[in-house]
Structure formats: structure tokens, C-alpha cells
Short mmCIF file of C-alpha atoms in Angstrom, two decimals:
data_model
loop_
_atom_site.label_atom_id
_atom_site.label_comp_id
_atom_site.label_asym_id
_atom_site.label_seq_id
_atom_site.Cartn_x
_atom_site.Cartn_y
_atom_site.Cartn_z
CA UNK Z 1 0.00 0.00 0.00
CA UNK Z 2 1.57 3.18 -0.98
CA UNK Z 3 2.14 5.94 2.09
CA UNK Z 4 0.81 9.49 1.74
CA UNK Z 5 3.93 12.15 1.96
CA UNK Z 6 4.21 13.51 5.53
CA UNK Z 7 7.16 15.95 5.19
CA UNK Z 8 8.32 17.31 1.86
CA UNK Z 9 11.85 18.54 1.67
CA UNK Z 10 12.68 17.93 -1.71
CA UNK Z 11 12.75 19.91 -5.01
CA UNK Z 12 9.54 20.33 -7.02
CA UNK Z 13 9.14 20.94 -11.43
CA UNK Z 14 6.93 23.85 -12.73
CA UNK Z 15 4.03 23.51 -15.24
CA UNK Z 16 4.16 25.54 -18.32
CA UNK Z 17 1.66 28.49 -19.31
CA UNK Z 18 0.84 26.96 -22.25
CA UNK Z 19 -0.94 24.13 -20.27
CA UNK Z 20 -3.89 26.22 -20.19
CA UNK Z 21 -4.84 24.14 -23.84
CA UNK Z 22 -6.00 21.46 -21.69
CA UNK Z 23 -8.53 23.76 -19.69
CA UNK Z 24 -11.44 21.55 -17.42
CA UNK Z 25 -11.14 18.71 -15.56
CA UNK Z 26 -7.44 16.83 -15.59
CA UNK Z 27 -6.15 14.21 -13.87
CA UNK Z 28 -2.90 12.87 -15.90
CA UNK Z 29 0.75 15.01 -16.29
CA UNK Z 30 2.64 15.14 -19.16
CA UNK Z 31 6.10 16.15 -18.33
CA UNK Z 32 7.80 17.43 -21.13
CA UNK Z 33 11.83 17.53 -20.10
CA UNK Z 34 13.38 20.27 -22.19
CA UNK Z 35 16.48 19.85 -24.13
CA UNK Z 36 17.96 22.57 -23.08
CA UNK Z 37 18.31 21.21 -19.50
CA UNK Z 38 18.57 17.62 -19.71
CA UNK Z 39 21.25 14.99 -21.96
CA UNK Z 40 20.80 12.98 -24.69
CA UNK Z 41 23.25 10.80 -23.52
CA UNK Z 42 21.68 7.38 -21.85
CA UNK Z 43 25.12 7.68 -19.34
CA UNK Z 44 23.93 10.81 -18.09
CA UNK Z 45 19.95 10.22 -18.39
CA UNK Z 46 18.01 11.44 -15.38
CA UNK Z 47 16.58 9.31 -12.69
CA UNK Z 48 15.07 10.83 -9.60
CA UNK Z 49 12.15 12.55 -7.70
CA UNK Z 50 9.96 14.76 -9.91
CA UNK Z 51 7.32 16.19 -8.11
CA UNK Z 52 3.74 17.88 -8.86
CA UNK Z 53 2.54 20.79 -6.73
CA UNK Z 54 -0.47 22.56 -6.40
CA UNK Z 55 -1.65 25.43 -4.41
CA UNK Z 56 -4.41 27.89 -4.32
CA UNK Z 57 -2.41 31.29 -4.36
CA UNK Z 58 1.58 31.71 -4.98
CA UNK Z 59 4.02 29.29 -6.58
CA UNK Z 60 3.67 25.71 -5.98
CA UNK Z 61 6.81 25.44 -5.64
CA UNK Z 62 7.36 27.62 -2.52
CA UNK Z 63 4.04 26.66 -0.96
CA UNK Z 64 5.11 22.88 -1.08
CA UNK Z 65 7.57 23.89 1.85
CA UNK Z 66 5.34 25.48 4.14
CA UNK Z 67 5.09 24.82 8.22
CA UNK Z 68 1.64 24.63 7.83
CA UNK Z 69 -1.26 23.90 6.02
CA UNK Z 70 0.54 22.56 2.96
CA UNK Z 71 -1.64 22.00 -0.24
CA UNK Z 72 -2.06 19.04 -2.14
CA UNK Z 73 1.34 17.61 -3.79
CA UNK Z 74 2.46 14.37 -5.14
CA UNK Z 75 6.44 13.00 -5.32
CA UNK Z 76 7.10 10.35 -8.51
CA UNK Z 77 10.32 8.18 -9.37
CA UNK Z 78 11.31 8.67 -12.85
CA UNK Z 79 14.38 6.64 -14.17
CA UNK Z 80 16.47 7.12 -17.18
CA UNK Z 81 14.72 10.22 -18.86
CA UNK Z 82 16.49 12.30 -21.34
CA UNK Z 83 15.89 15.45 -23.28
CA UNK Z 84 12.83 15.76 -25.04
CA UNK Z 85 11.56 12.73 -23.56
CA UNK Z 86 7.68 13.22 -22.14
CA UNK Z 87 6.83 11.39 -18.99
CA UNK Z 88 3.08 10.53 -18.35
CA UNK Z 89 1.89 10.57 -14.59
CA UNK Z 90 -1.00 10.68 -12.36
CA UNK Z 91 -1.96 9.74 -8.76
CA UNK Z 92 -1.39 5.76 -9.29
CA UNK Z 93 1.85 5.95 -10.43
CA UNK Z 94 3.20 8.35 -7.19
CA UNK Z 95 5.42 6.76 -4.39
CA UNK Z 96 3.94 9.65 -1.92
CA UNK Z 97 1.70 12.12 -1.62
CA UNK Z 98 -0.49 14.36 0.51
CA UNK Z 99 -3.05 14.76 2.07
CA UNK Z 100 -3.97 11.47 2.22
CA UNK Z 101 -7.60 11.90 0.62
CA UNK Z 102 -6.01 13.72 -2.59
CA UNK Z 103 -8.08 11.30 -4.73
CA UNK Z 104 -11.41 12.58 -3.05
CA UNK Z 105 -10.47 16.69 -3.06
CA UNK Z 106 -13.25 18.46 -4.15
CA UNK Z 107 -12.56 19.59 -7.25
CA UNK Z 108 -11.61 23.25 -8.00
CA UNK Z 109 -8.82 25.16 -9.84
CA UNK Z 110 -5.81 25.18 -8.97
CA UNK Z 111 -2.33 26.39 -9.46
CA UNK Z 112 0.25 23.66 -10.35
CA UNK Z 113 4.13 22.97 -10.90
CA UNK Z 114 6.30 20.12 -12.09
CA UNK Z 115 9.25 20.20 -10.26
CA UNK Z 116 12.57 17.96 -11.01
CA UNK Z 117 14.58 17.58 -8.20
CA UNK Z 118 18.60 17.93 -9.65
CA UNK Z 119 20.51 19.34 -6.96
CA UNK Z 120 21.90 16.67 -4.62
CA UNK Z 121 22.67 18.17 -1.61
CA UNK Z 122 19.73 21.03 -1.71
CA UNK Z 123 17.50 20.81 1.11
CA UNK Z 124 14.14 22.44 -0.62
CA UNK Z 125 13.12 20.48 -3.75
CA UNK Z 126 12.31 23.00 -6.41
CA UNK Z 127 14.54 26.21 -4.79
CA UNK Z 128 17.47 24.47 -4.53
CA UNK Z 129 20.60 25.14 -7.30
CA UNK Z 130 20.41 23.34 -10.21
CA UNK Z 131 16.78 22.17 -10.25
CA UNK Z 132 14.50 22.33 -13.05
CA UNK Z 133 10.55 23.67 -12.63
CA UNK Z 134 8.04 24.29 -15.18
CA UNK Z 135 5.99 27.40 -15.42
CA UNK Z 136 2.63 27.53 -13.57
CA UNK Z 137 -0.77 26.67 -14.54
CA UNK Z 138 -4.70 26.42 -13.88
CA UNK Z 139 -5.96 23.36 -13.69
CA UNK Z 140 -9.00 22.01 -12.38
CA UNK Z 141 -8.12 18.91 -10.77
CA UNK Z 142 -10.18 15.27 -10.94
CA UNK Z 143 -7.54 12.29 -10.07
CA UNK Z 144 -9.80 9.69 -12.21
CA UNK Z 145 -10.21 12.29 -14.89
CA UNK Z 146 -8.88 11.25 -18.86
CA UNK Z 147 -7.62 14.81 -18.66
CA UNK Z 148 -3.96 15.52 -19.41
CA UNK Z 149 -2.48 18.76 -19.05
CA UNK Z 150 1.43 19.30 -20.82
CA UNK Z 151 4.08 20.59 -18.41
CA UNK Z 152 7.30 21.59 -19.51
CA UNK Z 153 10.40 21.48 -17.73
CA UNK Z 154 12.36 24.58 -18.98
CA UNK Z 155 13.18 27.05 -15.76
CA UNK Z 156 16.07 26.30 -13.35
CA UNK Z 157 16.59 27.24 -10.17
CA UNK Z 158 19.21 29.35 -9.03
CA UNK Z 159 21.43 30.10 -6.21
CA UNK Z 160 20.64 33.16 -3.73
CA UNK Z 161 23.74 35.50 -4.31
CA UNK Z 162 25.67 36.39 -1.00
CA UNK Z 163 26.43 39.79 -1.46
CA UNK Z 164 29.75 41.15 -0.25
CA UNK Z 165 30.52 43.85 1.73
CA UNK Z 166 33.65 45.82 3.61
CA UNK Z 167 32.64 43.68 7.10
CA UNK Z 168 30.35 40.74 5.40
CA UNK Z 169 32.47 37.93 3.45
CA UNK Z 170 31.54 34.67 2.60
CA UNK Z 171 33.66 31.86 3.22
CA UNK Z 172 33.58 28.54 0.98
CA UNK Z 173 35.70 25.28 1.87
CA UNK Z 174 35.97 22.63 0.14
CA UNK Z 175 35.97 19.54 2.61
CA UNK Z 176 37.88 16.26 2.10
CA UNK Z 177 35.98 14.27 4.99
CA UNK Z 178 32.28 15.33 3.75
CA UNK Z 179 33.71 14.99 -0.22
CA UNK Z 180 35.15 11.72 0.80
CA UNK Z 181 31.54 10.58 2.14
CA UNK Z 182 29.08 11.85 -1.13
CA UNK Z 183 32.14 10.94 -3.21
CA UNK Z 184 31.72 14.17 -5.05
CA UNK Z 185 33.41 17.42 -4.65
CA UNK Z 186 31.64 18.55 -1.51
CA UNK Z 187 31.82 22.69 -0.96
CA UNK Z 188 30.83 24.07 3.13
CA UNK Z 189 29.86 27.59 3.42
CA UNK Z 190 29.89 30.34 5.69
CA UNK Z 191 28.85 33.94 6.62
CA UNK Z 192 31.59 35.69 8.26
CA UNK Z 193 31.56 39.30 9.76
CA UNK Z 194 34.76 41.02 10.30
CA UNK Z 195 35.21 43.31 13.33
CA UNK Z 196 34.92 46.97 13.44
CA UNK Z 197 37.69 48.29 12.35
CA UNK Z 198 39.47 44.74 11.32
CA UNK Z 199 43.35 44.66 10.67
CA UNK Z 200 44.51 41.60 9.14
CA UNK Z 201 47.56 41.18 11.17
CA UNK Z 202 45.73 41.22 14.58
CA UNK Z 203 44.03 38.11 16.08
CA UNK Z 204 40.79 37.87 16.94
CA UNK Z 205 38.08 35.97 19.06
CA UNK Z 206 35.77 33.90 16.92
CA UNK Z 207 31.86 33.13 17.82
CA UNK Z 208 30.45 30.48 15.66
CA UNK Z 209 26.53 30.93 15.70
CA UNK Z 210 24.68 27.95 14.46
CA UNK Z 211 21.17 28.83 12.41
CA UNK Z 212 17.67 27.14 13.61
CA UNK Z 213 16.32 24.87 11.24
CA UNK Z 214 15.91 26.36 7.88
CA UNK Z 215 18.42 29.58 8.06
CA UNK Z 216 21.38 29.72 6.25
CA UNK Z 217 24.74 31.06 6.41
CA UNK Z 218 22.94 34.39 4.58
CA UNK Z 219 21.97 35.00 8.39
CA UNK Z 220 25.21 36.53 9.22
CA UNK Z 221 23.70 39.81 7.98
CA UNK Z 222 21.53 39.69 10.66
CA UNK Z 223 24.15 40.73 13.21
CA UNK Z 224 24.87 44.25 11.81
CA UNK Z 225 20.72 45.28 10.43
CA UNK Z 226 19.60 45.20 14.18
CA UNK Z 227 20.68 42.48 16.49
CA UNK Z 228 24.01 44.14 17.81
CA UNK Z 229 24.45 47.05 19.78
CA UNK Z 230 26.99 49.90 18.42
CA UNK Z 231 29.01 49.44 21.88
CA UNK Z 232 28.75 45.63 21.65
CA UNK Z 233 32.00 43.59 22.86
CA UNK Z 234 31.10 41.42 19.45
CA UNK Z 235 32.39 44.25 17.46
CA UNK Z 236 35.42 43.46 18.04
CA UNK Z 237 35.46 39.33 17.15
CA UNK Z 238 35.17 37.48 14.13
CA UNK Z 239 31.05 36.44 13.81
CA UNK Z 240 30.95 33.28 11.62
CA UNK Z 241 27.27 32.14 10.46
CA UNK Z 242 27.82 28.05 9.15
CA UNK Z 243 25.62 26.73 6.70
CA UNK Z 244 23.97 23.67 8.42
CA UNK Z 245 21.97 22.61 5.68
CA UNK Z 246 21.60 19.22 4.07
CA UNK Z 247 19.13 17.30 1.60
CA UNK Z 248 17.33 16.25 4.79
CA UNK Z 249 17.18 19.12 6.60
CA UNK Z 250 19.54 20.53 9.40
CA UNK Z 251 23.15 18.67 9.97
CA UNK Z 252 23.31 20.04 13.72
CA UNK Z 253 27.07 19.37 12.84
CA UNK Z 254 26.62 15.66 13.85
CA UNK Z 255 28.82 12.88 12.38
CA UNK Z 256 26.02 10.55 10.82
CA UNK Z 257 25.89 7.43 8.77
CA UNK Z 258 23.00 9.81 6.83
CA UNK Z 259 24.86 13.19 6.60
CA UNK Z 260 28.76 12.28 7.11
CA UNK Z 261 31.19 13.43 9.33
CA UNK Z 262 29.96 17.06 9.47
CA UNK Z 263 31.12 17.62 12.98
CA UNK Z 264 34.79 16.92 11.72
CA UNK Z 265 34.33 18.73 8.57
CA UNK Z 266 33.69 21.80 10.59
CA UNK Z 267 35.82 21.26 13.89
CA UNK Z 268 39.50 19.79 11.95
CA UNK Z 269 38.88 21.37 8.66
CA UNK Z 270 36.47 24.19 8.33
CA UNK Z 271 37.61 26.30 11.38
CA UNK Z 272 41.35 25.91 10.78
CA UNK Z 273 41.27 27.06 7.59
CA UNK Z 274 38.42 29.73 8.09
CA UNK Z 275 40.89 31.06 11.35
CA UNK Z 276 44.31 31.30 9.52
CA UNK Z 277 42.43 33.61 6.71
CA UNK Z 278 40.72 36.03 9.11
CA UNK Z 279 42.72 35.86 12.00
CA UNK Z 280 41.19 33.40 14.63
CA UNK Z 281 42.86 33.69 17.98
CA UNK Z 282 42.40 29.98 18.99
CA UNK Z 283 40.40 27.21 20.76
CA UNK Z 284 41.11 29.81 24.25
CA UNK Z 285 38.84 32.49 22.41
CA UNK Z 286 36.53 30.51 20.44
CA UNK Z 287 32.97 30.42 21.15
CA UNK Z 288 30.03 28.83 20.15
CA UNK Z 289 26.15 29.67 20.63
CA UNK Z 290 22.77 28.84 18.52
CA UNK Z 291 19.24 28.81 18.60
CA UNK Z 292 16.83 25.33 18.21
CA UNK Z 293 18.07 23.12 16.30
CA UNK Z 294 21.00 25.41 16.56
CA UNK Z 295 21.45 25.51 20.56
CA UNK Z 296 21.26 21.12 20.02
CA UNK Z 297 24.24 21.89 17.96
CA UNK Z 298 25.93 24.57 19.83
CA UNK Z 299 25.75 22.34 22.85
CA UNK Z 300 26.84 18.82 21.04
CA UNK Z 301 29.78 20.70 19.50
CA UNK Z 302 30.81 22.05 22.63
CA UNK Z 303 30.30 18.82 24.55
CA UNK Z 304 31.82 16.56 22.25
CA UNK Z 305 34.86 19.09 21.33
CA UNK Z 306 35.80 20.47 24.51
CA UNK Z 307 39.27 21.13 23.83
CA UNK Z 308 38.15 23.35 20.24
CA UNK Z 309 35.05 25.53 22.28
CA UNK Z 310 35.96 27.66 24.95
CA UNK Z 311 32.41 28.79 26.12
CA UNK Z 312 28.91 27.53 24.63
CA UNK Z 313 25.60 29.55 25.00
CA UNK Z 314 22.55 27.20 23.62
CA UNK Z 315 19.48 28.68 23.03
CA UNK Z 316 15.98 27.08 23.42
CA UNK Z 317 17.86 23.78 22.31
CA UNK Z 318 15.47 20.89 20.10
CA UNK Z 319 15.52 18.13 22.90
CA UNK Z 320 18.74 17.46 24.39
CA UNK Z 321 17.48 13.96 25.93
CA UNK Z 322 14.23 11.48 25.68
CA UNK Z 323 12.35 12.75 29.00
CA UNK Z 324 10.40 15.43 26.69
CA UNK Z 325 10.77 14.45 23.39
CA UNK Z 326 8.23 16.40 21.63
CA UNK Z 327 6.16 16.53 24.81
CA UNK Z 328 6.89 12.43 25.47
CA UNK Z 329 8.86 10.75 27.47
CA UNK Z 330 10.27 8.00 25.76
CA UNK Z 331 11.68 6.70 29.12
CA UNK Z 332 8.72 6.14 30.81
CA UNK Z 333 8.52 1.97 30.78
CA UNK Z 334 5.98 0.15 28.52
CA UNK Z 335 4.67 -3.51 28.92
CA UNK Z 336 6.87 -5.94 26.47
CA UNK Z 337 3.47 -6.27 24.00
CA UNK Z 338 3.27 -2.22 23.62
CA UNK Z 339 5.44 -1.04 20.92
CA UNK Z 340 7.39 2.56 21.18
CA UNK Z 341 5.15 4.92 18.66
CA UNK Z 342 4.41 8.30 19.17
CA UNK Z 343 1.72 8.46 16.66
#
């Protein structure tokens, strides 16, 4: 039995403006991947998760990755498509969807997407770099319907520039542990602010501050439009803002069989090399903090690198142990015939 999609995190492909030809009741996709985009070449076909998203105002693709209230959106498996190929789907063929009743929506129009997911580390299907989307369309949708409606795969999705300034610098390392793991080229960023008045030959004290789930290392601009004080003693150290993000979600800087060894990348190779460019005064004046999912990781990296953190200060941390896990406590003992679930 196939399971409705719980949590999206993956990259979604647009539907073209031209769809509109196949106005009324729909029910069937055909995804049209442009040559422009994809190979020719059967070595370098595509195989992957495409994705179909709908919503009722906006871009599919963005609402697909809201908190709340998500609209309707179904996840496929392609494998081996190349350009110019067109892919026929509906509601049988997906692997996940949501909500569970999509079959039984009532029908109304819609706005809807086909998204390609292409980047392989991205953590938002559809946004991330490299991903392909189509343009968006109005469909009325019935999932028994004959109806097909064309979607073309033509738009790509591009990285969010980090823009440079005297104090603001990004930072990009390319790490052997985590490049060793995907075994790809593997590239960690980071938002770095400079102190007031920064001279290259000095050394500095360096806070790392670890984003929440979701933020970036774009966040380091934060620091100087509002959230430190003219007179603050930060002015004077090296602010550095890592990118946590991952395909599934937040890294919290955790060695994992899913992620890799992201706590090494950033502890032995990241920080060295991020400290000898800027002027990091050491392990005695290095500092750590976050919020979330960011104070779990301020916290673990302090705890499990005590020699490399001088001082940690972890913010509303996600759960730290099992005693309240998401208002649970998975220690409290259960007869042997009741399985653990928290559903």
C-alpha cells in the first residue's frame, strides 16, 4: 500500500503556461523535459524525484515547503529520462503524496508545478541550485479524470547570491571528509563578519553561531541590520554564520551514517582554515552559541569538542534527551506487548 507524503523537503518541477490548452477537468501530467536542461546521452539520463505541486495562491513550488497547512502535492520516481523525452503521470503511479484523501479533493482550480529535483545536496526540492521547474498553470483537478495537461520542464533554479561587503564575506571550503563521504566534490559555506575596524595582522576571538532549522549562512547579515548594539563587545570578534543545511534538513554538525562526518568537517577542517584567513585567535577564544536546532548543535559541539570551544551559549535547544521528546517521554517503561510509537 503506498504511504501518503508527511514531510516534503525535496525539489519540485513547474508547469508551463501553455498548459492552459487542456482547460477543465485533468487528472494525468505530461512532463515534457526540455532539451535545453537535460542529456541525450543514456550515461547521463536522469533518474530521480519529480514532483507535482499545487496550491491555491503563490508558486507551488514555494508553498510545497510550508510549516503549515501545505496543499495538495504528489512525489514520482522517474528513471532514465532524457531530453525531449515526455513522462506521463498521475496519482497511481506516485510513491507519496499528501493529504492522504487527494483522490477525493473536491474539485476546484488550482495552481500547479512540475518540479525535477537535480541538486543533490539542496535541502528544498524545487529552490534548490540546479533544479528544473516548469511554469505555472490552472488546472482544475479530478484524479480519475482522462484529462492531461502538458508541463514543460524549462526554468532552473538558481542560487541566492551572498552579497559582499567591507565587514560581510563569505567563506567557501571545500571539505575532504564530507567529499570523501558523497564521493563528489563537496563545498561548506559560511557567513563571516569582520570586526569593526578589522586589521589583518591582529588576532581575533571567533563566535560560531549555528542557524535554527531552515536559516542559512545568509543569516550573518543579521548581526549588523539590528541584532548588535553599536558598543557591543562582538564588534570586536570574528562572527561566523555556518551553513547547516543538508538534503534532509539541518546537519546540527553531527557525524552521521545519513549526513557524514559534518562535525569533523567543521571542527579539523572548516575552522582551521576559516581562522588562519581572518585571523582566529584559537580554541582559548573561540565560542560557540545557537538557537533550536542550533542551541542542540551549539551544545553537542561544545560537549563533544571540549578542547576546540571555549564557552557555549545554547538557546531554546530541540531536545537534548528522551524525558520530553516532543512533549513524550520516551523513558517512561511500557509492557513488552506495547510497541514505542508516538503516533
Amino acid at each position: 500500500m503506498k504511504a501518503p507524503l508527511f514531510a516534503l523537503l525535496a525539489a519540485l518541477l513547474l508547469l508551463t503556461p501553455n498548459a492552459l490548452a487542456a482547460q477543465g477537468e485533468t487528472g494525468l501530467f505530461d512532463l515534457k523535459f526540455d532539451s535545453e536542461l537535460f542529456s541525450d546521452e543514456a550515461d547521463q539520463a536522469f533518474s530521480g524525484d519529480v514532483f507535482i505541486a499545487f496550491s491555491e495562491q503563490g508558486e507551488p513550488r514555494k508553498a510545497m515547503h510550508a510549516w503549515f497547512n501545505v496543499p495538495p502535492v504528489m512525489r514520482f520516481q522517474v528513471e532514465g529520462v532524457v531530453r525531449g523525452q515526455v513522462v506521463r503521470l498521475g496519482l497511481p503511479k506516485a510513491t507519496a503524496w499528501r493529504p492522504d484523501d487527494l483522490a477525493q479533493q473536491a474539485a476546484k482550480k488550482w495552481r500547479v508545478q512540475a518540479i525535477v529535483r537535480r541538486s543533490p545536496f539542496g535541502r528544498q526540492a524545487g529552490l534548490s541550485n540546479g533544479d528544473v521547474f516548469s511554469h505555472e498553470a490552472e488546472v482544475q483537478y479530478l484524479a480519475g479524470s482522462d484529462g492531461v495537461l502538458e508541463l514543460v520542464l524549462d526554468q532552473q533554479a538558481k542560487e541566492k547570491e551572498f552579497e559582499e561587503t567591507e565587514r560581510i564575506r563569505l567563506f567557501e571550503f571545500e571539505s575532504p571528509a564530507l567529499s570523501a563521504f558523497h564521493g563528489t566534490p563537496f563545498t561548506m559555506k559560511a557567513g563571516v563578519q569582520l570586526p569593526e575596524n578589522y586589521d589583518p595582522k591582529k588576532k581575533y576571538p571567533v563566535l560560531y553561531s549555528v542557524t535554527g532549522f531552515g536559516g542559512t549562512h545568509h543569516e550573518i547579515k543579521g548581526f549588523l541590520e539590528g541584532q548588535m548594539r553599536p558598543d557591543s563587545p562582538l564588534q570586536q570578534c570574528i562572527l561566523v554564520v555556518p551553513d547547516a543545511n543538508t538534503r534532509f534538513g539541518h546537519t546540527v554538525f553531527c557525524d552521521s551514517a545519513t549526513n557524514g562526518p559534518w562535525g569533523q568537517a567543521l571542527v579539523h577542517e572548516l575552522i582551521p582554515a576559516l581562522e588562519k584567513k581572518y585571523g582566529g585567535a584559537g580554541p582559548q577564544k573561540r565560542f560557540v552559541t545557537g538557537g533550536s536546532s542550533g542551541g542542540w548543535s551549539s551544545l553537542w559541539l561544545q560537549v563533544t569538542y571540549p578542547n576546540q570551544f571555549n564557552g557555549c551559549w545554547s538557546h531554546v535547544p530541540d531536545p537534548i534527551d528522551f524525558h520530553d521528546f516532543q512533549q513524550i517521554n520516551l523513558y517512561d517503561p511500557v509492557d513488552e506487548n506495547t510497541p514505542r510509537n508516538m503516533y
